[in-house]
Coordinates of C-alpha atoms in Angstrom, one line a residue:
M1 CA 63.5 -7.7 26.3
S2 CA 61.9 -5.4 23.6
L3 CA 62.4 -5.8 19.9
P4 CA 64.9 -3.4 18.1
L5 CA 62.0 -1.6 16.3
H6 CA 60.3 -1.0 19.6
E7 CA 63.5 0.4 21.1
I8 CA 63.9 2.8 18.1
A9 CA 60.2 3.9 18.4
S10 CA 60.4 4.5 22.1
T11 CA 63.6 6.6 22.0
G12 CA 62.6 8.7 19.1
S13 CA 66.1 8.7 17.7
Q14 CA 65.2 7.9 14.1
P15 CA 63.7 11.0 12.4
L16 CA 62.4 9.1 9.4
L17 CA 60.4 6.6 11.4
V18 CA 56.7 6.5 10.4
R19 CA 54.5 6.2 13.5
L20 CA 50.8 5.5 13.7
T21 CA 49.3 7.8 16.3
E22 CA 45.7 8.7 17.3
N23 CA 46.0 11.6 15.0
G24 CA 47.0 9.5 12.0
L25 CA 50.4 8.9 10.4
S26 CA 53.3 10.9 11.8
I27 CA 56.8 11.1 10.2
G28 CA 59.7 12.2 12.3
P29 CA 60.6 11.9 16.0
S30 CA 57.9 11.8 18.6
H31 CA 58.6 14.2 21.5
D32 CA 55.4 14.1 23.4
A33 CA 54.6 10.4 23.3
A34 CA 55.3 8.3 26.3
P35 CA 57.9 5.6 26.0
F36 CA 56.6 2.3 24.7
A37 CA 56.4 -0.3 27.4
P38 CA 55.5 -3.8 26.1
P39 CA 53.6 -6.0 28.4
S40 CA 55.7 -8.5 30.4
L41 CA 55.2 -12.1 29.0
I42 CA 57.2 -13.8 31.8
P43 CA 56.3 -14.1 35.5
A44 CA 57.3 -11.2 37.7
R45 CA 57.8 -13.3 40.8
S46 CA 60.0 -16.2 41.6
L47 CA 58.9 -19.8 41.7
Q48 CA 57.7 -21.3 45.0
P49 CA 58.2 -25.0 46.0
G50 CA 56.0 -27.3 44.0
E51 CA 55.7 -24.8 41.1
Q52 CA 57.2 -24.7 37.6
Y53 CA 57.2 -22.6 34.5
R54 CA 55.0 -23.5 31.6
F55 CA 53.9 -22.1 28.2
H56 CA 50.5 -20.5 27.6
F57 CA 49.4 -20.4 24.0
D58 CA 46.4 -18.3 23.0
M59 CA 45.0 -19.8 19.8
T60 CA 42.6 -16.8 19.4
K61 CA 45.6 -14.5 19.0
C62 CA 47.8 -16.6 16.7
V63 CA 47.9 -15.5 13.0
G64 CA 50.2 -18.2 11.8
C65 CA 53.1 -15.9 10.9
R66 CA 55.7 -18.4 12.1
S67 CA 57.8 -15.7 13.7
C68 CA 58.2 -18.1 16.7
E69 CA 59.5 -20.9 14.5
I70 CA 62.1 -18.6 13.0
A71 CA 63.1 -17.0 16.2
C72 CA 63.6 -20.4 17.9
N73 CA 65.8 -21.6 15.1
E74 CA 67.9 -18.5 15.1
Q75 CA 68.3 -18.6 18.9
N76 CA 69.4 -22.2 18.9
G77 CA 71.3 -22.3 15.6
N78 CA 69.2 -25.0 14.1
P79 CA 68.9 -25.6 10.3
A80 CA 65.5 -24.9 8.6
S81 CA 64.6 -28.6 8.5
I82 CA 64.6 -28.8 12.3
R83 CA 61.9 -27.0 14.2
W84 CA 61.9 -27.1 18.0
R85 CA 58.8 -25.0 17.9
R86 CA 56.3 -25.8 15.2
V87 CA 53.2 -24.1 13.9
G88 CA 50.3 -26.3 12.7
E89 CA 46.9 -25.7 11.3
I90 CA 43.4 -26.9 12.4
E91 CA 40.2 -26.3 10.6
G92 CA 36.5 -27.2 10.8
G93 CA 33.0 -26.4 9.8
T94 CA 30.9 -26.7 6.6
W95 CA 31.0 -24.1 3.9
P96 CA 30.3 -21.3 4.1
D97 CA 30.5 -21.5 7.9
T98 CA 34.1 -22.6 8.2
S99 CA 37.1 -21.6 10.4
R100 CA 40.8 -22.1 10.5
H101 CA 43.2 -21.6 13.4
Y102 CA 46.8 -22.1 14.2
L103 CA 48.6 -24.1 16.8
S104 CA 52.1 -23.2 18.0
M105 CA 53.9 -25.7 20.2
G106 CA 57.4 -26.2 21.6
C107 CA 58.2 -28.7 24.3
N108 CA 55.4 -29.1 26.9
H109 CA 57.8 -29.8 29.8
C110 CA 55.5 -32.5 31.0
L111 CA 55.1 -33.6 34.6
S112 CA 55.5 -37.2 33.5
A113 CA 57.8 -36.9 30.5
D114 CA 58.1 -40.1 28.4
C115 CA 61.3 -38.9 26.8
L116 CA 63.0 -38.8 30.2
R117 CA 61.8 -42.3 31.2
G118 CA 62.9 -43.9 28.0
C119 CA 66.4 -42.4 27.6
P120 CA 69.1 -45.1 28.1
V121 CA 71.8 -42.6 28.9
N122 CA 69.9 -40.2 31.3
A123 CA 70.3 -37.3 28.8
Y124 CA 67.0 -35.8 30.1
T125 CA 66.5 -34.2 33.5
K126 CA 63.6 -32.2 34.9
D127 CA 65.2 -29.1 36.4
P128 CA 64.2 -29.2 40.1
V129 CA 64.1 -25.4 40.2
T130 CA 62.2 -24.4 37.0
G131 CA 60.5 -27.7 36.2
I132 CA 61.8 -27.4 32.6
V133 CA 62.7 -30.7 30.9
L134 CA 66.4 -30.2 29.9
H135 CA 68.3 -32.3 27.4
S136 CA 72.1 -32.8 27.6
A137 CA 73.7 -32.8 24.2
E138 CA 76.9 -34.1 25.8
A139 CA 75.3 -37.2 27.2
C140 CA 73.1 -37.9 24.2
I141 CA 74.2 -40.8 21.9
G142 CA 71.6 -40.2 19.2
C143 CA 69.6 -43.4 19.7
Q144 CA 66.4 -41.5 18.9
Y145 CA 64.4 -43.5 21.5
C146 CA 63.0 -40.3 22.9
V147 CA 61.7 -39.4 19.5
W148 CA 59.6 -42.6 19.5
N149 CA 58.4 -42.1 23.1
C150 CA 57.2 -38.5 22.9
P151 CA 53.5 -38.3 21.8
Y152 CA 54.1 -34.8 20.5
S153 CA 57.2 -35.6 18.4
V154 CA 59.1 -32.8 20.2
P155 CA 62.6 -34.2 20.3
Q156 CA 64.2 -34.1 16.8
F157 CA 67.3 -35.8 15.5
N158 CA 70.0 -33.6 14.0
A159 CA 71.9 -35.9 11.6
E160 CA 74.8 -33.4 11.2
R161 CA 75.4 -33.4 14.9
G162 CA 74.5 -37.0 15.6
I163 CA 72.3 -36.1 18.5
V164 CA 68.7 -35.2 19.4
G165 CA 67.6 -31.7 20.5
K166 CA 64.5 -30.0 21.7
C167 CA 63.1 -26.8 23.2
D168 CA 64.3 -26.0 26.7
M169 CA 62.1 -22.8 27.0
C170 CA 65.3 -20.8 26.4
H171 CA 66.4 -21.8 29.9
G172 CA 69.4 -19.5 29.9
R173 CA 67.4 -16.5 28.9
L174 CA 64.5 -17.3 31.2
T175 CA 66.6 -17.7 34.3
A176 CA 68.3 -14.4 33.4
G177 CA 64.9 -12.6 33.4
L178 CA 64.6 -12.5 29.6
E179 CA 61.7 -13.8 27.5
P180 CA 62.3 -17.0 25.4
A181 CA 62.9 -16.3 21.8
C182 CA 59.4 -17.5 20.7
V183 CA 57.7 -15.4 23.3
N184 CA 59.7 -12.3 22.4
S185 CA 59.1 -12.6 18.7
C186 CA 55.4 -13.1 18.6
P187 CA 53.7 -9.9 17.3
E188 CA 50.4 -10.9 18.8
N189 CA 51.6 -11.9 22.3
A190 CA 50.0 -15.3 21.7
I191 CA 52.8 -17.1 23.6
E192 CA 53.7 -16.4 27.2
I193 CA 55.4 -18.0 30.2
E194 CA 53.3 -18.8 33.3
I195 CA 53.7 -20.4 36.7
V196 CA 51.8 -23.6 37.4
D197 CA 51.3 -25.5 40.6
Q198 CA 52.3 -29.0 39.8
L199 CA 50.0 -30.8 42.2
S200 CA 46.9 -28.8 41.1
W201 CA 47.8 -29.4 37.5
H202 CA 48.3 -33.1 38.1
C203 CA 44.7 -33.2 39.3
D204 CA 43.2 -31.0 36.6
H205 CA 45.0 -30.6 33.3
A206 CA 42.0 -30.2 31.0
T207 CA 43.2 -26.9 29.5
A208 CA 46.2 -28.7 28.0
D209 CA 43.9 -30.5 25.6
A210 CA 43.1 -29.0 22.2
P211 CA 42.1 -30.1 18.7
G212 CA 45.1 -31.4 16.8
M213 CA 46.9 -32.4 20.0
P214 CA 47.4 -35.8 21.6
N215 CA 45.6 -36.4 24.9
S216 CA 47.5 -34.5 27.6
G217 CA 46.9 -37.2 30.2
Q218 CA 49.6 -39.5 28.7
T219 CA 52.5 -37.4 29.9
L220 CA 50.7 -34.6 31.8
S221 CA 51.6 -31.8 29.4
T222 CA 51.8 -28.5 31.2
T223 CA 51.2 -26.2 28.3
R224 CA 47.9 -24.2 28.8
I225 CA 46.0 -23.6 25.6
T226 CA 43.3 -20.9 25.2
L227 CA 40.8 -22.1 22.5
P228 CA 38.3 -20.2 20.4
E229 CA 34.7 -20.6 21.4
K230 CA 33.3 -24.0 20.6
A231 CA 36.5 -25.0 18.9
A232 CA 36.9 -28.4 20.6
A233 CA 33.9 -29.9 18.9
S234 CA 34.4 -28.6 15.4
L235 CA 38.2 -28.5 14.6
E236 CA 40.6 -31.1 13.4
K237 CA 44.0 -31.4 11.8
V238 CA 44.4 -30.1 8.3
D239 CA 46.9 -32.9 7.6
I240 CA 44.7 -35.7 8.9
E241 CA 44.5 -37.3 5.4
T242 CA 48.2 -36.7 4.6
L243 CA 50.1 -39.9 5.2
R244 CA 53.8 -40.5 4.7
V245 CA 56.2 -43.3 5.4
E246 CA 58.6 -43.1 8.3
H247 CA 62.3 -43.7 8.2
P248 CA 63.2 -47.4 7.6
H249 CA 66.1 -47.5 10.1
W250 CA 67.9 -50.1 8.0
S251 CA 70.5 -50.9 10.7
L252 CA 67.7 -51.8 13.1
V253 CA 65.9 -53.9 10.4
W254 CA 69.1 -56.0 9.9
M255 CA 70.1 -56.0 13.6
T256 CA 66.7 -57.2 14.9
S257 CA 66.4 -59.8 12.1
L258 CA 69.9 -61.3 12.5
I259 CA 69.9 -61.4 16.3
Q260 CA 66.6 -63.2 16.2
L261 CA 68.3 -65.6 13.7
S262 CA 71.2 -66.2 16.1
V263 CA 69.0 -66.8 19.1
G264 CA 66.6 -69.0 17.1
V265 CA 69.3 -71.2 15.7
L266 CA 70.9 -71.6 19.1
V267 CA 67.6 -72.5 20.8
A268 CA 66.8 -75.0 18.0
A269 CA 70.4 -76.5 18.3
V270 CA 70.2 -76.9 22.1
A271 CA 66.7 -78.4 21.8
T272 CA 67.8 -81.0 19.2
G273 CA 71.2 -81.7 20.8
S274 CA 73.1 -80.5 17.7
A275 CA 75.0 -77.6 19.4
G276 CA 78.4 -78.8 18.4
P277 CA 81.6 -76.7 18.5
V278 CA 81.6 -75.6 14.9
L279 CA 77.9 -74.7 14.9
T280 CA 78.2 -72.7 18.1
A281 CA 81.3 -70.9 16.7
L282 CA 79.3 -70.0 13.6
I283 CA 76.4 -68.6 15.7
L284 CA 79.0 -66.7 17.8
L285 CA 80.5 -65.1 14.6
L286 CA 77.0 -64.1 13.4
T287 CA 76.1 -62.6 16.8
A288 CA 79.4 -60.6 16.9
F289 CA 78.7 -59.2 13.4
T290 CA 75.1 -58.3 14.4
L291 CA 76.0 -56.5 17.5
N292 CA 78.6 -54.5 15.6
I293 CA 76.1 -53.3 13.0
S294 CA 73.6 -52.4 15.7
V295 CA 75.6 -49.3 16.7
L296 CA 75.2 -47.9 13.2
H297 CA 71.8 -46.7 14.2
L298 CA 73.3 -44.3 16.7
G299 CA 74.2 -40.8 15.9
R300 CA 77.4 -41.2 18.0
P301 CA 78.4 -44.9 17.8
A302 CA 81.6 -44.3 19.7
Y303 CA 79.5 -43.8 22.9
A304 CA 77.3 -46.9 22.5
W305 CA 78.6 -48.2 25.8
R306 CA 76.7 -45.5 27.6
A307 CA 73.4 -47.2 26.7
L308 CA 73.9 -49.6 29.6
K309 CA 73.6 -46.8 32.1
M310 CA 69.8 -46.8 32.7
W311 CA 69.1 -50.5 32.7
R312 CA 66.8 -50.1 35.8
R313 CA 64.5 -47.9 33.8
S314 CA 64.9 -48.0 30.0
W315 CA 64.0 -51.0 27.9
L316 CA 66.7 -50.0 25.4
S317 CA 69.3 -50.3 28.2
R318 CA 67.9 -53.7 29.1
E319 CA 68.1 -54.9 25.5
V320 CA 71.8 -53.9 25.3
L321 CA 72.5 -55.5 28.7
L322 CA 70.7 -58.8 27.8
F323 CA 72.2 -59.2 24.4
G324 CA 75.6 -58.3 25.8
L325 CA 75.1 -61.1 28.4
F326 CA 73.9 -63.4 25.6
F327 CA 77.1 -62.8 23.7
V328 CA 79.3 -63.4 26.8
S329 CA 77.4 -66.5 27.7
L330 CA 77.6 -67.7 24.1
T331 CA 81.3 -67.2 24.1
I332 CA 81.7 -69.3 27.3
S333 CA 79.4 -72.0 25.9
T334 CA 81.4 -72.1 22.6
A335 CA 84.7 -72.3 24.5
L336 CA 83.4 -75.2 26.7
T337 CA 82.2 -77.0 23.6
W338 CA 85.6 -76.6 22.0
L339 CA 87.5 -77.7 25.1
H340 CA 85.4 -80.8 25.3
A341 CA 85.9 -81.5 21.6
L342 CA 89.7 -81.0 21.9
N343 CA 89.8 -83.2 25.0
S344 CA 91.8 -80.3 26.6
L345 CA 89.7 -80.3 29.8
P346 CA 87.3 -82.8 31.3
V347 CA 84.2 -80.8 30.7
S348 CA 81.0 -82.6 31.5
P349 CA 78.4 -82.8 28.8
R350 CA 75.8 -81.7 31.4
V351 CA 77.8 -78.4 31.9
I352 CA 77.8 -77.8 28.2
V353 CA 74.0 -78.4 28.0
F354 CA 73.5 -76.1 31.0
A355 CA 75.5 -73.4 29.4
G356 CA 73.5 -73.8 26.2
V357 CA 70.2 -73.5 28.1
V358 CA 71.3 -70.4 30.0
T359 CA 72.5 -68.8 26.8
S360 CA 69.3 -69.6 25.1
L361 CA 67.2 -68.1 27.9
L362 CA 69.3 -64.9 27.8
G363 CA 68.8 -64.7 24.1
I364 CA 65.0 -65.1 24.4
A365 CA 65.0 -62.5 27.2
G366 CA 66.9 -60.1 24.9
I367 CA 64.3 -60.6 22.1
I368 CA 61.5 -59.8 24.6
A369 CA 63.4 -56.7 25.8
S370 CA 63.9 -55.7 22.2
A371 CA 60.2 -56.0 21.5
R372 CA 59.4 -53.9 24.6
I373 CA 61.3 -51.0 23.2
Y374 CA 58.6 -50.6 20.5
L375 CA 55.6 -50.9 22.9
V376 CA 55.3 -47.2 23.3
P377 CA 51.9 -45.4 23.5
A378 CA 53.2 -42.7 21.2
R379 CA 53.3 -45.2 18.3
P380 CA 50.0 -47.1 18.5
A381 CA 50.7 -49.4 15.6
W382 CA 53.7 -50.7 17.4
N383 CA 52.1 -50.8 20.8
M384 CA 50.3 -54.1 20.3
Q385 CA 50.7 -57.6 21.6
H386 CA 51.5 -58.6 18.0
T387 CA 54.9 -56.9 18.3
P388 CA 56.6 -59.3 20.8
I389 CA 54.8 -62.2 19.2
D390 CA 56.2 -61.2 15.8
F391 CA 59.8 -61.0 17.2
L392 CA 59.6 -64.4 18.9
L393 CA 57.9 -66.1 15.9
S394 CA 60.5 -64.5 13.6
S395 CA 63.2 -66.0 15.7
A396 CA 61.5 -69.4 15.6
V397 CA 61.0 -69.3 11.9
L398 CA 64.6 -68.3 11.2
G399 CA 66.0 -70.7 13.7
S400 CA 64.1 -73.8 12.6
I401 CA 64.8 -73.2 8.9
S402 CA 68.5 -72.1 9.3
L403 CA 69.6 -74.8 11.7
S404 CA 69.7 -77.5 8.9
A405 CA 71.8 -75.3 6.6
L406 CA 74.2 -74.2 9.4
G407 CA 74.4 -77.8 10.6
H408 CA 75.4 -79.1 7.2
L409 CA 77.9 -76.3 6.9
A410 CA 79.3 -77.3 10.3
S411 CA 79.5 -80.9 9.2
A412 CA 81.4 -80.0 6.1
I413 CA 83.9 -78.0 8.1
T414 CA 84.5 -80.9 10.4
R415 CA 85.5 -83.0 7.5
W416 CA 88.4 -80.7 6.6
H417 CA 91.8 -82.2 7.3
L418 CA 92.5 -79.7 10.0
F419 CA 89.6 -81.0 12.1
Q420 CA 89.7 -84.7 11.4
S421 CA 91.7 -85.4 14.6
L422 CA 89.2 -83.6 16.8
T423 CA 86.3 -85.2 18.7
M424 CA 83.4 -83.3 17.1
R425 CA 79.8 -83.7 18.2
C426 CA 77.6 -83.3 15.1
T427 CA 74.2 -84.7 14.5
D428 CA 71.6 -84.7 11.8
S429 CA 68.8 -84.2 14.2
Y430 CA 67.2 -81.0 13.0
P431 CA 63.7 -79.6 13.5
A432 CA 61.1 -81.8 11.8
S433 CA 59.1 -80.5 8.9
P434 CA 55.9 -80.1 10.9
T435 CA 57.7 -77.8 13.4
I436 CA 58.9 -75.5 10.6
A437 CA 55.5 -75.5 8.9
I438 CA 53.8 -74.6 12.2
C439 CA 56.2 -71.7 12.9
C440 CA 55.7 -70.3 9.4
A441 CA 51.9 -70.6 9.6
L442 CA 51.8 -68.9 13.0
W443 CA 54.0 -66.1 11.7
M444 CA 51.7 -65.5 8.8
L445 CA 48.6 -65.6 11.0
N446 CA 50.0 -63.1 13.4
H447 CA 50.7 -60.6 10.5
I448 CA 47.3 -61.1 9.0
L449 CA 45.5 -60.6 12.4
R450 CA 47.6 -57.5 13.0
A451 CA 46.7 -56.0 9.6
V452 CA 43.0 -56.7 10.2
I453 CA 43.1 -55.2 13.7
L454 CA 44.8 -52.1 12.4
H455 CA 42.2 -51.7 9.7
R456 CA 39.3 -52.1 12.1
S457 CA 40.7 -49.9 14.8
D458 CA 39.0 -46.7 16.0
V459 CA 42.4 -45.2 16.8
Y460 CA 43.4 -42.9 14.0
E461 CA 47.1 -43.7 14.0
R462 CA 46.4 -47.5 13.7
K463 CA 43.9 -47.1 11.0
A464 CA 46.3 -44.8 9.2
A465 CA 49.0 -47.4 9.5
A466 CA 46.7 -49.9 7.8
A467 CA 46.0 -47.4 5.1
L468 CA 49.8 -47.0 4.5
L469 CA 50.2 -50.7 4.2
N470 CA 47.5 -50.7 1.6
T471 CA 49.2 -48.1 -0.6
D472 CA 50.8 -49.2 -3.9
R473 CA 54.2 -48.5 -2.4
L474 CA 53.9 -50.9 0.5
R475 CA 51.2 -53.4 -0.5
G476 CA 53.6 -55.2 -2.8
T477 CA 56.2 -55.5 -0.1
F478 CA 53.6 -57.0 2.3
L479 CA 52.6 -59.6 -0.2
V480 CA 56.3 -60.3 -1.2
S481 CA 57.1 -61.1 2.5
F482 CA 54.4 -63.8 2.5
A483 CA 55.7 -65.1 -0.9
F484 CA 59.2 -65.3 0.4
L485 CA 58.2 -67.2 3.5
S486 CA 56.1 -69.6 1.5
L487 CA 59.0 -70.2 -0.8
A488 CA 61.3 -70.7 2.1
L489 CA 58.9 -73.3 3.6
F490 CA 58.9 -75.1 0.3
F491 CA 62.7 -75.2 0.1
A492 CA 62.9 -76.4 3.7
L493 CA 60.4 -79.2 3.2
T494 CA 62.2 -80.4 0.0
G495 CA 65.6 -80.4 1.7
Q496 CA 67.0 -77.4 0.0
S497 CA 68.1 -75.7 3.1
L498 CA 70.8 -73.5 1.5
L499 CA 68.0 -71.8 -0.5
A500 CA 65.5 -71.8 2.4
V501 CA 67.7 -69.6 4.6
P502 CA 68.1 -66.5 2.3
T503 CA 64.4 -66.6 1.3
A504 CA 63.3 -66.8 4.9
L505 CA 65.6 -64.0 5.9
A506 CA 64.3 -61.9 3.0
A507 CA 60.7 -62.5 4.3
I508 CA 61.6 -61.3 7.8
I509 CA 63.6 -58.3 6.6
S510 CA 60.7 -57.3 4.2
S511 CA 58.3 -57.5 7.1
R512 CA 60.6 -55.6 9.5
Y513 CA 61.0 -52.9 6.9
L514 CA 57.2 -52.5 6.8
F515 CA 57.1 -52.4 10.6
F516 CA 59.3 -49.3 10.7
V517 CA 58.0 -47.4 7.7
S518 CA 54.3 -47.9 8.2
V519 CA 54.0 -46.7 11.7
V520 CA 52.0 -43.4 12.2
P521 CA 53.1 -41.7 15.4
L522 CA 51.0 -39.5 17.6
N523 CA 51.8 -35.9 16.8
M524 CA 50.4 -32.3 16.9
A525 CA 48.6 -30.9 13.9
L526 CA 51.0 -29.9 11.2
T527 CA 50.5 -28.1 7.8
F528 CA 48.6 -29.4 4.8
I529 CA 52.0 -30.5 3.2
R530 CA 53.0 -32.0 6.6
Q531 CA 56.4 -30.5 6.8
V532 CA 58.3 -32.2 9.6
H533 CA 61.7 -33.7 10.2
A534 CA 62.4 -37.1 8.7

């Protein structure tokens, strides 16, 4: 499909059109010039089995005009803040022998796409005919897990629509024999569509690597990039020193912290034999509240139930499944405890203990699945053994400190006139002070070791995360989290459990906030001002 200006020039229907000919400038219609025939930038033949379409980007031709960005947004109706195709800059050399080049990238339609594997609702499919990785806006619930998984940060969240979107190589245009918008709009023909043999590319995908791009081997990017001579050894991102905090995801901060509190208190209660009816009812209420606020992270909360769909493949689906089973099991355990207390049914204490143990194991499994969500290679500062350790230790800290306060609250409730006729099982057997101190010490040690490892890492994204934590904006929060936990430990050791719980929770929430905002994701090179979606 030619551009409108090309059509006018080739037909000669505009008498005032200025043309550049071999004889100089010419004003008026051209009668003797041959019709303009732009080179085809899409394959002329059909795909064969085992082949797919891919982008080819020629860095030696790109002038950084961003016509591809604009054309992509116009074609897909995206706001200016969302760019399914982005243009970045890379530079290198020493003055006066310096160079700067541009890098244009949409979706790479990888052979092993991480966005597809991580999606809990199967919103991504790899088209069996074209090989294009397609995204279904109808199926998407806006969980943004694909955003975290993609090493190129290709999927982008549209807050107005509540869903994620990405480049689909203008699938409708391409299958109709038309060029994608970015290909059609480039004045230098720097972008074109090619056919690639998937098996051959799987064996050798070296030409997908380029300065300013993550390693193509992670997802087997199919985009072929033509580089300037000797570019690989001398060029780097222009935004390599530009760091910014990520979105805090407050609903996830609160959800992960509170669900870990629920599980931790239950485990501590079962271990100490203090899981009475009122206490388990309080834990059940806290869990119900937590699971309700968890859906606030979604762009389309009404479709949260769809997240169960891909439990065989997605850790997000497994987290939803396990915490759902935890809630069901906790409900049953609470009901059994109350039936025993009310003498309504002859429930054996062993059955109650067994239900408590099963519920505790489901809760611990849910925490581990929750931690596995963040073990994604595209976010190196998350993809560390310290993440699941932090989640489990946070649960232990909150559980050991909070059990005493909730236990005293449960005891106070049982003394109400309404409950005096019931057979309640309450105990003052709570975690000993050494247990609480050990949990707090291990939590602090884990965070200190993580910060040291990030700082000493050779991986740029991890080192950058450490640099973010050391900025004036975040350093104070890091120290405050330790101060809060130290204060919570003091309150717990001196028997002031009602003060210990909120200070411990403040420590965990402060730390979890830093966990989200300080991560530096893998990404392509951007501009010096690092314009990218939030």
